[in-house]
Amino acid sequence: MSSALDGYTGKYLHVDLSAQTGRSADLDADIARNYLGGTGYAARILFDGQKAGIDPLGAEAMMIVSTGPLTLNAVPGGGSVELCFKSPLTGGWGESRAGSDFGPDLRRAGFEHIVIQGKAPTPVYLVISNGTVEIRPAQHLAGKLVSEKLAMIRKELPAGRYSIGCIGPGGENGVAYAAVLFGDRAAGRTGAGAVFGSKNLLAIAVEGRGDVAPARPDEFKKLLREYNAALQTNPVSIGFHDNGTIGDLGANDEKGDWPTKNWQSNSWGKGPELLDDFVKNNFVKPYPCYRGCTIACGRKVQVRGGEYQTPEHGGAEYESISCFTAYVQNEDMDVAVHCSHLCNEYGVDTISTGAAIAFALECAEAKILPASATVGLDLVWGNAQVLPILVRMIALRQGIGALLADGVRKAAATLGKGSAAFAVHVKGLEGPAHDPRSGKSLAISYGTGNRGMCHIHPAEAMAWDSGKMDWGLGPHGLPDPNGVDRWAESGKGAAVKIMQDGLNLPDILGTCKFFMYAGVGVDQLAALLSCVTGRTTSAAELLAVSERVITLQRLFNLREGFTAEDDLLPARACAVPAFGTYAGNADCGIADFPAMLAEYYQARGWDVATGIPTDATLARTGLN
Amino acid sequence: MHVTLIAMWQLEKDLGGKQFTFDFLPGSTLADFLRKFGDTFAGRIPEALWNRVESRFRGPVVMMTNGVPLRNPAEILHDGQEIQVFKVLVGG
Ligand code: SF4
């Protein structure tokens, strides 16, 4: 007999760290139907269960560790876990994904998600196994690096194949952009690690041996065979595997999609040689971030000797390396790889950390920084040696690190003296390493992303107008990118809405977005979901759920006090580049961003002046 | 023997055409194909995608024949082979 929760475990875990209790509770079938899972289900929990205005680092704040109905090792990209919370960095919607077996293991342990509230009086970690949870003391783990914590926890665990999510000193010290590490993979953006730290929660270990059976197993297996076979010959899939995300370093530099010198330009000209250097000296081999990933875009890397030596580790993503090269004008790839590794060891987001350092370098150049905070530091562009020092200072909140640890928005507010012009962020989230000036649809995506200036949640929109990719969204209304001018500003709002609705789905369903790039698009996700739940779901219905989720997250932000002003881009990200390939090229500036936003609001059914969803939109999305 | 390069997606614009057929001696390898590619297109293709010194693609360019990726420069070419070349997007 079929049930409304077929394809789900039917349970979630509620942990109250103040009371030191954990209990299993029933999943809500209505929420599952309307929000599916992942960031969707979590948005409903956070909107309903957490008051506006609470301190994101207070005991009443919630942390949701979430999966979706497609979080299964067998599903392409199904090794995912999503963290959802009120961000201590932005004060608004916080979410962050990591690729890991943690998600599938949590479901095998019997839970779709964990709701964590309260604050433990002393450090603890959770051990979840087959429907049970134990809260263990973790005083002895305090202050340890991520790899040290992981090794110590593994020694203490009973036999079993545990996945572990863990914070580093950055999270314990309340760095506003602290990460949660799942092995080598970080849920880095918007400060989940700080929320863990504020609760004295240092880690969660999970193992499970249950099975989340699909409702239509034969059809499910057939689809998986078909999709996996197609992935084997898909050039994008092969490109990700062979090159990793860092493979675009040179190409993005050439296209003007590489923010440089704290966004003063969007090209540097050194991308190709830095990439060669990386491939020759640091790259070891590709690796998958969960068991079963057929793409395996991860890179095992190493600094093989010298002052910046590292062990072999997973890292050196495009974003991380860009932030420790172009952002800060560092030409030493060993230092960039080392800093990316250090960020993971200390548990801080590589993007925000690199961006905060770039901000500091520009402030130092403008003589804005207090001399007392920079004693002994040679804060000049291109000084590789100072970078690892600053990463540690941020994670440990020492000296100038304490200022930078709160993010560039807050640091600029503290410093004043015109430093806000150097703080490149939207809603408080530091900008990542793609440039909206050279693929203008990204500008809208940056402005309206609910978590702030993010390239990938929900959509890497420049991949459409600049990269000419459509993710299979053509039949769902996305115009053919080949007919679109990447420099044009007008006519992109409606397209960005479609991209966001489509590319938000992996976050809701609990899969990796890169598989959408490689042919597992909305139609394929709908087919897989239908097999899993036994309820036929069309691609159009999936897109409607995604729109509902994006709108609810928008309402979350509005309730926290955000306005249309907070959708605006920093002037630096709109200005014609000051140097590099596109210097002086008027096409490569953003002249009228409010007009672009207005088009987007219109397409979303939001009031064009205020950016608030209209009553009609709330009714259409089922949010009234 | 003849080997045909098929420029896929954006590369068609970069290379200024869709199909290019080259002559090779029997026993030629993928490395020979790459050398010929460099001789013909080095001036047209951005440095970001092509390493002129080492005659190899740089960054996310994928070569395939019949759905099978070509990775080994020592791989022997065969008469009538078609090599599809894609510039893919991998930036995360
Ligand atoms: S494609 Fe890359 S990021 Fe996605 S699940 Fe696989 S290894 Fe992880």
Coordinates of C-alpha atoms in Angstrom, one line a residue, chain A residues 233 235 238-240 242-245 247-248 250-251 254 272 276 318-319 434 455 460 467-468 514, chain B residues 9-10 46-49 51 56 58-62 64 67 69 71 86-92:
Chain A
T233 CA 30.0 9.9 -22.5
P235 CA 31.7 15.8 -22.3
I238 CA 34.4 14.2 -18.4
G239 CA 35.6 17.8 -18.3
F240 CA 34.7 18.0 -14.6
D242 CA 39.6 15.5 -15.9
N243 CA 40.1 19.1 -14.9
G244 CA 38.3 19.7 -11.6
T245 CA 36.7 23.1 -11.0
G247 CA 40.3 23.8 -14.7
D248 CA 38.5 27.0 -15.6
G250 CA 42.7 30.3 -17.3
A251 CA 39.5 30.4 -19.4
E254 CA 40.5 35.3 -20.5
P272 CA 46.8 30.1 -17.6
D276 CA 49.9 25.0 -15.5
Y318 CA 38.4 26.9 -8.4
E319 CA 36.9 29.4 -5.9
H434 CA 32.8 34.9 -10.9
H455 CA 27.5 32.1 -7.7
E460 CA 25.6 30.1 -11.7
G467 CA 29.0 30.0 -21.1
K468 CA 26.1 29.1 -23.4
F514 CA 27.1 19.6 -11.3
Chain B
W9 CA 29.9 24.2 -29.2
Q10 CA 31.8 27.4 -28.7
P46 CA 43.0 31.7 -26.7
E47 CA 46.1 31.0 -24.7
A48 CA 43.8 30.1 -21.9
L49 CA 42.8 27.0 -23.8
N51 CA 49.5 25.8 -24.4
R56 CA 48.4 20.6 -25.7
R58 CA 45.0 23.7 -21.4
G59 CA 42.0 23.7 -19.1
P60 CA 38.7 22.1 -19.8
V61 CA 38.9 20.9 -23.3
V62 CA 37.7 17.4 -24.0
M64 CA 36.3 12.3 -27.9
G67 CA 31.8 8.9 -27.0
P69 CA 37.4 10.4 -24.2
R71 CA 43.5 11.3 -23.0
F86 CA 34.6 20.4 -26.8
K87 CA 35.4 23.4 -24.6
V88 CA 33.4 22.6 -21.5
L89 CA 32.6 24.7 -18.5
V90 CA 33.7 23.4 -15.2
G91 CA 34.1 26.4 -12.9
G92 CA 32.4 25.8 -9.6

